[in-house]
Amino acid sequence: MKPIKVTLHHLALPLKRPFQTSFGKYVIRNTIIVEVEDSSGEVGWGEVAVDEGPWYSYETLKTAMHIIGDFIAPAIIRKELNDPTELQEKIRHVRGHRIAKAGVEDALWDLYSKLLGKPLYKMLGGIRDYVECGVSIGIIGDMDMLIESVGKYLNEGYKRIKIKIKHGWDVDPVKEIRKTYGEIPLQVDANADYDLEDIEVFRELDNYNLIMVEQPLSYDDIYDHSILQSEIKTPVCLDESIKSIYDAKAAIKLGSCRIINVKPPRVGGLLETIKINNYAEKHGVGIWIGGMLETGIGRARLIAAGTLSNVKYPCDISSSSRYYEEDIIEPEWVVRDGIINPLSKAGIGVEVVEERLNKYLVERKVYR
Ligand code: OSB
Ligand code: MG
């Protein structure tokens, strides 16, 4: 592979309905689609799943544009790469900014898989051709609406329900869901809203047989989570705290979690995802793949990652139609009976619809 052009498409896609977490509310999904053109004429697509501000992580849309445009693109343009795993070597001098790096790595994986004529999930060493899907429900704030929403997704066949929680919206919604739907597969995600002083909340949640409690404490913490995990029986799952294989090792060795939500963008891409998959597997810690409201391009990468060997829980992968009126790819991703399948075509397997790329475009930057 020899990239000759990198194009960053900043898009703004309206969400069908707002998605609320403990750290903020998504109304429009801003995202950066990365297009890498190879000297052979083939192109690869990736997505930088970043927020406008430093909400989920410290990275922002502008920092990602800056880091890719000023540092990553120049490191790969007109450079020969034998395969996508060589990217990280070439950008070793760029510290952090893993979400930005992952978007470029994605595009190289798609490009490389297309050049070899293989589907992405096979390139990654995926061991099955399906992924079990769960749904992540934002903070709704109205109990009746929450209960209705849970029922709707159960009817659609999602394999488990995850609800977002925050101070003041935690035990009650869980109690209501259990009252209405009984022992359905249920878990919660706090997006780091609590600290150890709130341990009583988790002791109470411990009575509801949750599959896991995701990222209860600080986004940067590993140690306090080990204390929490030792005090409750519900498995702690880390999301924000695990930014690399090094964090995964520390968390597993400290007993900070029994499950990891691996988001390929957060950890810097699919290569790091595979490293974490393998390390966690060796240590008996199951993983699953989380999402960031991705368009069909980023979603394709989640689906591919969802076929890895140590994915032991349903992943946060919904149908394209759950979030968007129209996705920017064809065919759109559809979850049926709680299952989604990677496509057997080369690369991510879906086509980007140029006209929709233009329709949602905010800004486009081209690097050669
Ligand atoms: O913490 O998993 C999270 C969305 C945006 C930011 C953080 C998170 C989420 C989700 C949605 O839970 C997952 C999805 O369906 O894409
Ligand atoms: Mg999470």
Tab-separated table of C-alpha atoms and ligand atoms in Angstrom:
chain	number	residue	atom	x	y	z
A	1	MET	CA	0.000	0.000	0.000
A	2	LYS	CA	1.121	3.508	-0.730
A	3	PRO	CA	-1.344	6.212	0.346
A	4	ILE	CA	-1.230	9.216	-1.986
A	5	LYS	CA	-4.130	11.234	-0.623
A	6	VAL	CA	-5.936	11.553	2.707
A	7	THR	CA	-9.321	13.280	2.770
A	8	LEU	CA	-11.088	14.221	5.999
A	9	HIS	CA	-14.830	14.711	5.669
A	10	HIS	CA	-16.336	16.408	8.714
A	11	LEU	CA	-20.011	15.417	8.705
A	12	ALA	CA	-22.927	16.399	10.926
A	13	LEU	CA	-25.736	13.840	10.995
A	14	PRO	CA	-28.928	14.600	12.901
A	15	LEU	CA	-29.890	11.824	15.313
A	16	LYS	CA	-33.461	10.557	15.159
A	17	ARG	CA	-33.742	11.375	18.853
A	18	PRO	CA	-31.263	12.868	21.307
A	19	PHE	CA	-28.984	10.453	23.172
A	20	GLN	CA	-28.243	11.487	26.760
A	21	THR	CA	-25.366	10.233	28.898
A	22	SER	CA	-24.148	11.376	32.322
A	23	PHE	CA	-21.607	13.636	30.575
A	24	GLY	CA	-23.837	15.245	27.973
A	25	LYS	CA	-26.402	15.014	25.254
A	26	TYR	CA	-25.930	14.123	21.595
A	27	VAL	CA	-28.452	15.776	19.262
A	28	ILE	CA	-26.377	15.887	16.103
A	29	ARG	CA	-23.584	13.378	15.585
A	30	ASN	CA	-20.514	15.186	14.316
A	31	THR	CA	-17.917	12.821	12.975
A	32	ILE	CA	-14.900	12.683	10.693
A	33	ILE	CA	-14.876	10.213	7.831
A	34	VAL	CA	-11.358	9.378	6.680
A	35	GLU	CA	-10.782	8.476	3.043
A	36	VAL	CA	-7.361	7.171	2.078
A	37	GLU	CA	-6.517	6.781	-1.583
A	38	ASP	CA	-3.824	4.314	-2.566
A	39	SER	CA	-1.414	4.650	-5.492
A	40	SER	CA	-3.306	1.723	-7.092
A	41	GLY	CA	-6.481	3.851	-7.190
A	42	GLU	CA	-8.225	1.785	-4.485
A	43	VAL	CA	-9.661	3.694	-1.509
A	44	GLY	CA	-10.204	2.800	2.134
A	45	TRP	CA	-12.669	4.348	4.573
A	46	GLY	CA	-12.436	4.973	8.305
A	47	GLU	CA	-14.214	6.989	10.975
A	48	VAL	CA	-12.931	9.181	13.788
A	49	ALA	CA	-15.587	8.649	16.451
A	50	VAL	CA	-14.926	11.869	18.353
A	51	ASP	CA	-17.098	14.488	20.058
A	52	GLU	CA	-17.081	18.236	19.353
A	53	GLY	CA	-15.754	18.840	22.844
A	54	PRO	CA	-13.640	16.890	25.350
A	55	TRP	CA	-16.656	15.075	26.806
A	56	TYR	CA	-16.157	11.340	26.355
A	57	SER	CA	-12.384	11.740	25.982
A	58	TYR	CA	-9.995	14.687	25.834
A	59	GLU	CA	-9.967	14.472	22.035
A	60	THR	CA	-12.206	16.775	20.028
A	61	LEU	CA	-13.172	17.191	16.418
A	62	LYS	CA	-10.630	19.972	16.044
A	63	THR	CA	-7.784	18.146	17.768
A	64	ALA	CA	-8.420	15.128	15.547
A	65	MET	CA	-8.370	17.289	12.403
A	66	HIS	CA	-5.133	18.877	13.610
A	67	ILE	CA	-3.414	15.641	14.610
A	68	ILE	CA	-4.333	13.787	11.432
A	69	GLY	CA	-3.726	16.727	9.113
A	70	ASP	CA	-0.451	17.930	10.612
A	71	PHE	CA	1.124	14.714	11.893
A	72	ILE	CA	-0.478	11.451	10.753
A	73	ALA	CA	-1.181	12.222	7.092
A	74	PRO	CA	2.374	13.487	6.454
A	75	ALA	CA	3.759	10.332	8.106
A	76	ILE	CA	2.007	8.019	5.623
A	77	ILE	CA	1.547	9.926	2.371
A	78	ARG	CA	3.759	8.465	-0.366
A	79	LYS	CA	5.199	6.006	2.171
A	80	GLU	CA	5.164	2.288	1.502
A	81	LEU	CA	3.277	0.249	4.116
A	82	ASN	CA	3.309	-3.537	3.957
A	83	ASP	CA	0.146	-3.752	6.023
A	84	PRO	CA	-1.949	-1.631	8.438
A	85	THR	CA	-0.007	-2.790	11.480
A	86	GLU	CA	2.916	-0.661	10.271
A	87	LEU	CA	0.928	2.532	10.816
A	88	GLN	CA	1.504	2.614	14.575
A	89	GLU	CA	5.297	2.383	14.048
A	90	LYS	CA	5.155	5.321	11.662
A	91	ILE	CA	3.233	7.485	14.155
A	92	ARG	CA	5.000	6.437	17.327
A	93	HIS	CA	6.126	10.035	17.810
A	94	VAL	CA	2.512	11.110	18.252
A	95	ARG	CA	1.497	10.481	21.854
A	96	GLY	CA	-2.120	9.874	22.769
A	97	HIS	CA	-4.820	10.982	20.323
A	98	ARG	CA	-5.851	7.387	19.899
A	99	ILE	CA	-9.293	8.148	18.478
A	100	ALA	CA	-7.704	10.170	15.668
A	101	LYS	CA	-5.161	7.412	15.020
A	102	ALA	CA	-7.871	4.763	14.948
A	103	GLY	CA	-9.774	6.598	12.207
A	104	VAL	CA	-6.739	6.470	9.936
A	105	GLU	CA	-5.924	2.884	10.884
A	106	ASP	CA	-9.506	1.906	10.007
A	107	ALA	CA	-9.139	3.364	6.539
A	108	LEU	CA	-5.891	1.448	6.033
A	109	TRP	CA	-7.514	-1.808	7.195
A	110	ASP	CA	-10.355	-1.302	4.731
A	111	LEU	CA	-7.941	-0.436	1.933
A	112	TYR	CA	-5.634	-3.361	2.671
A	113	SER	CA	-8.503	-5.856	2.929
A	114	LYS	CA	-9.824	-4.630	-0.422
A	115	LEU	CA	-6.397	-4.983	-2.036
A	116	LEU	CA	-6.299	-8.586	-0.792
A	117	GLY	CA	-9.949	-9.216	-1.663
A	118	LYS	CA	-10.860	-10.331	1.863
A	119	PRO	CA	-13.533	-9.217	4.323
A	120	LEU	CA	-12.187	-7.144	7.197
A	121	TYR	CA	-13.316	-9.519	9.934
A	122	LYS	CA	-11.282	-12.334	8.389
A	123	MET	CA	-8.228	-10.082	8.141
A	124	LEU	CA	-8.528	-9.446	11.883
A	125	GLY	CA	-8.765	-13.147	12.654
A	126	GLY	CA	-12.455	-13.097	13.573
A	127	ILE	CA	-13.684	-16.545	14.550
A	128	ARG	CA	-17.400	-16.300	13.706
A	129	ASP	CA	-19.539	-14.628	11.092
A	130	TYR	CA	-22.067	-13.095	13.450
A	131	VAL	CA	-22.133	-10.724	16.411
A	132	GLU	CA	-24.653	-10.674	19.225
A	133	CYS	CA	-26.087	-7.201	19.702
A	134	GLY	CA	-27.399	-5.358	22.696
A	135	VAL	CA	-28.868	-1.893	22.830
A	136	SER	CA	-27.692	1.109	24.811
A	137	ILE	CA	-30.509	3.339	26.034
A	138	GLY	CA	-29.637	6.906	27.000
A	139	ILE	CA	-30.906	8.655	30.106
A	140	ILE	CA	-34.549	9.256	29.345
A	141	GLY	CA	-35.570	10.728	32.693
A	142	ASP	CA	-39.211	9.698	32.321
A	143	MET	CA	-39.943	6.269	33.769
A	144	ASP	CA	-42.899	5.406	31.534
A	145	MET	CA	-40.957	6.322	28.428
A	146	LEU	CA	-37.986	4.264	29.586
A	147	ILE	CA	-40.148	1.219	30.236
A	148	GLU	CA	-41.783	1.591	26.825
A	149	SER	CA	-38.414	1.969	25.149
A	150	VAL	CA	-37.026	-1.172	26.835
A	151	GLY	CA	-40.083	-3.117	25.662
A	152	LYS	CA	-39.653	-1.906	22.119
A	153	TYR	CA	-36.016	-3.024	21.936
A	154	LEU	CA	-36.791	-6.377	23.563
A	155	ASN	CA	-39.439	-6.900	20.863
A	156	GLU	CA	-36.905	-6.066	18.202
A	157	GLY	CA	-34.806	-8.933	19.542
A	158	TYR	CA	-31.757	-7.198	21.038
A	159	LYS	CA	-29.901	-9.671	23.256
A	160	ARG	CA	-29.555	-7.375	26.239
A	161	ILE	CA	-30.529	-3.970	27.490
A	162	LYS	CA	-28.055	-1.420	28.794
A	163	ILE	CA	-29.307	1.749	30.384
A	164	LYS	CA	-27.272	4.811	31.120
A	165	ILE	CA	-27.294	5.923	34.727
A	166	LYS	CA	-26.183	9.009	36.665
A	167	HIS	CA	-26.700	10.468	40.130
A	168	GLY	CA	-30.447	10.492	40.801
A	169	TRP	CA	-31.254	8.092	37.923
A	170	ASP	CA	-29.785	4.756	38.912
A	171	VAL	CA	-31.485	2.329	41.279
A	172	ASP	CA	-35.066	3.423	40.479
A	173	PRO	CA	-34.987	2.746	36.729
A	174	VAL	CA	-33.302	-0.622	37.339
A	175	LYS	CA	-35.953	-1.524	39.916
A	176	GLU	CA	-38.758	-0.539	37.518
A	177	ILE	CA	-37.297	-2.505	34.628
A	178	ARG	CA	-36.956	-5.607	36.805
A	179	LYS	CA	-40.532	-5.132	38.047
A	180	THR	CA	-41.903	-4.886	34.507
A	181	TYR	CA	-39.729	-7.305	32.551
A	182	GLY	CA	-38.326	-9.664	35.162
A	183	GLU	CA	-34.926	-11.268	34.673
A	184	ILE	CA	-34.062	-9.894	31.229
A	185	PRO	CA	-30.329	-9.492	30.471
A	186	LEU	CA	-29.711	-6.031	31.919
A	187	GLN	CA	-26.685	-3.861	32.617
A	188	VAL	CA	-25.966	-0.216	33.430
A	189	ASP	CA	-23.390	2.360	32.289
A	190	ALA	CA	-22.481	5.321	34.529
A	191	ASN	CA	-19.952	6.969	32.199
A	192	ALA	CA	-17.796	7.788	35.219
A	193	ASP	CA	-20.423	9.751	37.148
A	194	TYR	CA	-19.596	8.354	40.607
A	195	ASP	CA	-16.740	8.013	43.032
A	196	LEU	CA	-15.999	5.650	45.898
A	197	GLU	CA	-18.054	7.739	48.305
A	198	ASP	CA	-21.107	6.630	46.344
A	199	ILE	CA	-20.475	2.960	47.054
A	200	GLU	CA	-23.940	2.558	48.588
A	201	VAL	CA	-25.497	3.030	45.141
A	202	PHE	CA	-23.508	0.051	43.879
A	203	ARG	CA	-24.293	-2.040	46.932
A	204	GLU	CA	-27.971	-1.447	46.149
A	205	LEU	CA	-27.546	-2.189	42.461
A	206	ASP	CA	-25.877	-5.416	43.575
A	207	ASN	CA	-29.343	-6.746	44.465
A	208	TYR	CA	-30.619	-6.666	40.883
A	209	ASN	CA	-28.538	-9.349	39.209
A	210	LEU	CA	-27.064	-7.017	36.606
A	211	ILE	CA	-24.699	-8.538	34.047
A	212	MET	CA	-22.260	-5.729	34.767
A	213	VAL	CA	-21.908	-2.131	35.868
A	214	GLU	CA	-19.954	-0.168	33.277
A	215	GLN	CA	-17.485	2.594	34.133
A	216	PRO	CA	-18.906	3.526	37.539
A	217	LEU	CA	-15.936	5.686	38.666
A	218	SER	CA	-13.610	8.266	37.130
A	219	TYR	CA	-12.656	8.011	33.443
A	220	ASP	CA	-8.975	8.069	34.449
A	221	ASP	CA	-9.121	5.735	37.403
A	222	ILE	CA	-7.964	2.170	37.642
A	223	TYR	CA	-7.136	1.756	41.338
A	224	ASP	CA	-10.427	2.914	42.921
A	225	HIS	CA	-12.299	0.530	40.652
A	226	SER	CA	-10.322	-2.335	42.195
A	227	ILE	CA	-11.621	-1.306	45.612
A	228	LEU	CA	-15.171	-1.092	44.313
A	229	GLN	CA	-14.916	-4.457	42.562
A	230	SER	CA	-13.704	-6.082	45.778
A	231	GLU	CA	-16.767	-4.735	47.602
A	232	ILE	CA	-19.536	-5.761	45.190
A	233	LYS	CA	-20.439	-8.995	43.453
A	234	THR	CA	-21.693	-7.475	40.178
A	235	PRO	CA	-18.846	-7.500	37.646
A	236	VAL	CA	-17.348	-4.089	36.990
A	237	CYS	CA	-16.791	-3.402	33.276
A	238	LEU	CA	-14.345	-0.678	32.303
A	239	ASP	CA	-14.881	1.545	29.269
A	240	GLU	CA	-13.283	5.033	29.508
A	241	SER	CA	-10.465	3.879	31.835
A	242	ILE	CA	-9.002	1.424	29.296
A	243	LYS	CA	-7.190	3.470	26.673
A	244	SER	CA	-4.530	0.930	25.745
A	245	ILE	CA	-3.196	-2.560	26.332
A	246	TYR	CA	-1.199	-1.111	29.248
A	247	ASP	CA	-4.363	0.045	31.002
A	248	ALA	CA	-5.941	-3.350	30.316
A	249	LYS	CA	-2.987	-5.120	31.948
A	250	ALA	CA	-3.051	-2.859	34.995
A	251	ALA	CA	-6.818	-3.202	35.412
A	252	ILE	CA	-6.752	-6.975	35.092
A	253	LYS	CA	-3.776	-7.413	37.425
A	254	LEU	CA	-5.334	-5.080	40.011
A	255	GLY	CA	-8.730	-6.738	39.793
A	256	SER	CA	-10.346	-3.450	38.784
A	257	CYS	CA	-12.808	-5.126	36.430
A	258	ARG	CA	-13.985	-8.543	35.314
A	259	ILE	CA	-15.117	-7.377	31.886
A	260	ILE	CA	-13.804	-4.816	29.381
A	261	ASN	CA	-15.819	-2.790	26.892
A	262	VAL	CA	-13.336	-2.372	24.056
A	263	LYS	CA	-14.068	0.502	21.722
A	264	PRO	CA	-11.597	0.286	18.870
A	265	PRO	CA	-11.417	4.104	18.547
A	266	ARG	CA	-10.746	4.682	22.228
A	267	VAL	CA	-7.803	2.271	22.299
A	268	GLY	CA	-6.244	3.550	19.081
A	269	GLY	CA	-7.583	1.108	16.543
A	270	LEU	CA	-8.096	-2.493	15.568
A	271	LEU	CA	-4.521	-3.608	16.194
A	272	GLU	CA	-4.729	-2.526	19.849
A	273	THR	CA	-8.210	-4.092	20.018
A	274	ILE	CA	-6.705	-7.436	19.010
A	275	LYS	CA	-3.926	-7.058	21.612
A	276	ILE	CA	-6.477	-6.417	24.363
A	277	ASN	CA	-8.681	-9.257	23.096
A	278	ASN	CA	-5.765	-11.671	23.354
A	279	TYR	CA	-4.400	-10.497	26.701
A	280	ALA	CA	-7.829	-10.442	28.366
A	281	GLU	CA	-8.614	-13.883	26.953
A	282	LYS	CA	-5.462	-15.316	28.502
A	283	HIS	CA	-6.518	-13.904	31.860
A	284	GLY	CA	-10.143	-15.002	31.750
A	285	VAL	CA	-11.582	-11.514	31.328
A	286	GLY	CA	-14.269	-11.395	28.636
A	287	ILE	CA	-14.679	-8.370	26.390
A	288	TRP	CA	-17.383	-6.898	24.211
A	289	ILE	CA	-17.344	-4.136	21.628
A	290	GLY	CA	-18.819	-0.758	22.512
A	291	GLY	CA	-20.059	1.920	20.148
A	292	MET	CA	-19.949	5.705	19.839
A	293	LEU	CA	-23.049	6.313	17.709
A	294	GLU	CA	-20.972	5.612	14.621
A	295	THR	CA	-22.162	5.939	11.045
A	296	GLY	CA	-22.147	2.791	8.937
A	297	ILE	CA	-18.416	3.147	8.340
A	298	GLY	CA	-17.359	3.039	11.980
A	299	ARG	CA	-20.113	0.503	12.640
A	300	ALA	CA	-18.525	-1.830	10.073
A	301	ARG	CA	-15.330	-1.846	12.118
A	302	LEU	CA	-17.276	-2.586	15.311
A	303	ILE	CA	-18.942	-5.552	13.638
A	304	ALA	CA	-15.608	-6.903	12.436
A	305	ALA	CA	-14.139	-6.520	15.947
A	306	GLY	CA	-17.220	-8.223	17.377
A	307	THR	CA	-16.153	-11.497	15.733
A	308	LEU	CA	-12.905	-11.706	17.757
A	309	SER	CA	-12.345	-14.762	19.923
A	310	ASN	CA	-12.738	-13.220	23.366
A	311	VAL	CA	-15.973	-11.303	22.714
A	312	LYS	CA	-18.160	-12.965	25.338
A	313	TYR	CA	-21.015	-10.501	25.790
A	314	PRO	CA	-23.462	-8.768	23.424
A	315	CYS	CA	-21.956	-5.677	21.812
A	316	ASP	CA	-23.386	-2.142	21.636
A	317	ILE	CA	-24.151	-2.420	17.945
A	318	SER	CA	-27.572	-1.261	16.783
A	319	SER	CA	-29.064	-1.056	13.300
A	320	SER	CA	-28.169	2.066	11.305
A	321	SER	CA	-31.854	3.013	11.419
A	322	ARG	CA	-31.859	3.218	15.198
A	323	TYR	CA	-29.820	6.403	15.141
A	324	TYR	CA	-30.096	7.828	11.640
A	325	GLU	CA	-32.853	8.604	9.126
A	326	GLU	CA	-30.390	7.500	6.508
A	327	ASP	CA	-26.892	6.141	6.887
A	328	ILE	CA	-24.079	7.237	4.580
A	329	ILE	CA	-23.473	3.679	3.347
A	330	GLU	CA	-25.312	1.054	1.312
A	331	PRO	CA	-26.538	-1.423	2.310
A	332	GLU	CA	-27.413	-0.074	5.758
A	333	TRP	CA	-26.571	-2.243	8.767
A	334	VAL	CA	-29.508	-4.209	10.119
A	335	VAL	CA	-29.672	-6.156	13.379
A	336	ARG	CA	-32.075	-9.118	13.055
A	337	ASP	CA	-33.136	-11.124	16.108
A	338	GLY	CA	-30.255	-9.563	18.026
A	339	ILE	CA	-27.644	-10.672	15.503
A	340	ILE	CA	-25.635	-8.768	12.915
A	341	ASN	CA	-23.366	-10.323	10.314
A	342	PRO	CA	-20.229	-8.894	8.785
A	343	LEU	CA	-20.461	-8.942	4.991
A	344	SER	CA	-18.454	-11.369	2.927
A	345	LYS	CA	-17.354	-8.693	0.443
A	346	ALA	CA	-13.813	-7.323	0.624
A	347	GLY	CA	-12.957	-4.674	3.216
A	348	ILE	CA	-15.785	-3.244	5.315
A	349	GLY	CA	-18.183	-4.636	2.715
A	350	VAL	CA	-20.380	-1.558	2.338
A	351	GLU	CA	-20.302	1.259	-0.217
A	352	VAL	CA	-20.126	4.900	0.770
A	353	VAL	CA	-22.895	6.932	-0.887
A	354	GLU	CA	-21.116	10.017	-2.246
A	355	GLU	CA	-24.303	12.068	-2.432
A	356	ARG	CA	-25.031	11.554	1.280
A	357	LEU	CA	-21.448	12.356	2.175
A	358	ASN	CA	-21.993	15.711	0.458
A	359	LYS	CA	-25.421	16.204	1.989
A	360	TYR	CA	-24.092	16.038	5.582
A	361	LEU	CA	-20.748	17.684	4.880
A	362	VAL	CA	-19.549	20.528	7.113
A	363	GLU	CA	-15.952	20.757	5.965
A	364	ARG	CA	-13.552	18.779	3.817
A	365	LYS	CA	-9.745	18.791	4.029
A	366	VAL	CA	-7.504	17.145	1.517
A	367	TYR	CA	-3.871	16.172	2.140
A	368	ARG	CA	-1.544	14.918	-0.580
B	1	OSB	O1	-20.244	4.893	27.102
B	1	OSB	O2	-20.746	3.353	25.765
B	1	OSB	C1	-20.695	4.566	26.023
B	1	OSB	C2	-22.359	6.577	23.188
B	1	OSB	C3	-21.568	7.700	23.175
B	1	OSB	C4	-20.556	7.821	24.102
B	1	OSB	C5	-20.325	6.811	25.038
B	1	OSB	C6	-21.093	5.651	25.027
B	1	OSB	C7	-22.153	5.557	24.106
B	1	OSB	C8	-23.083	4.428	24.060
B	1	OSB	C9	-23.809	4.168	22.764
B	1	OSB	O3	-23.376	3.764	25.032
B	1	OSB	C10	-23.364	2.940	22.084
B	1	OSB	C11	-23.869	2.872	20.663
B	1	OSB	O4	-24.965	2.350	20.476
B	1	OSB	O5	-23.169	3.312	19.731
B	2	MG	MG	-19.689	3.162	28.226
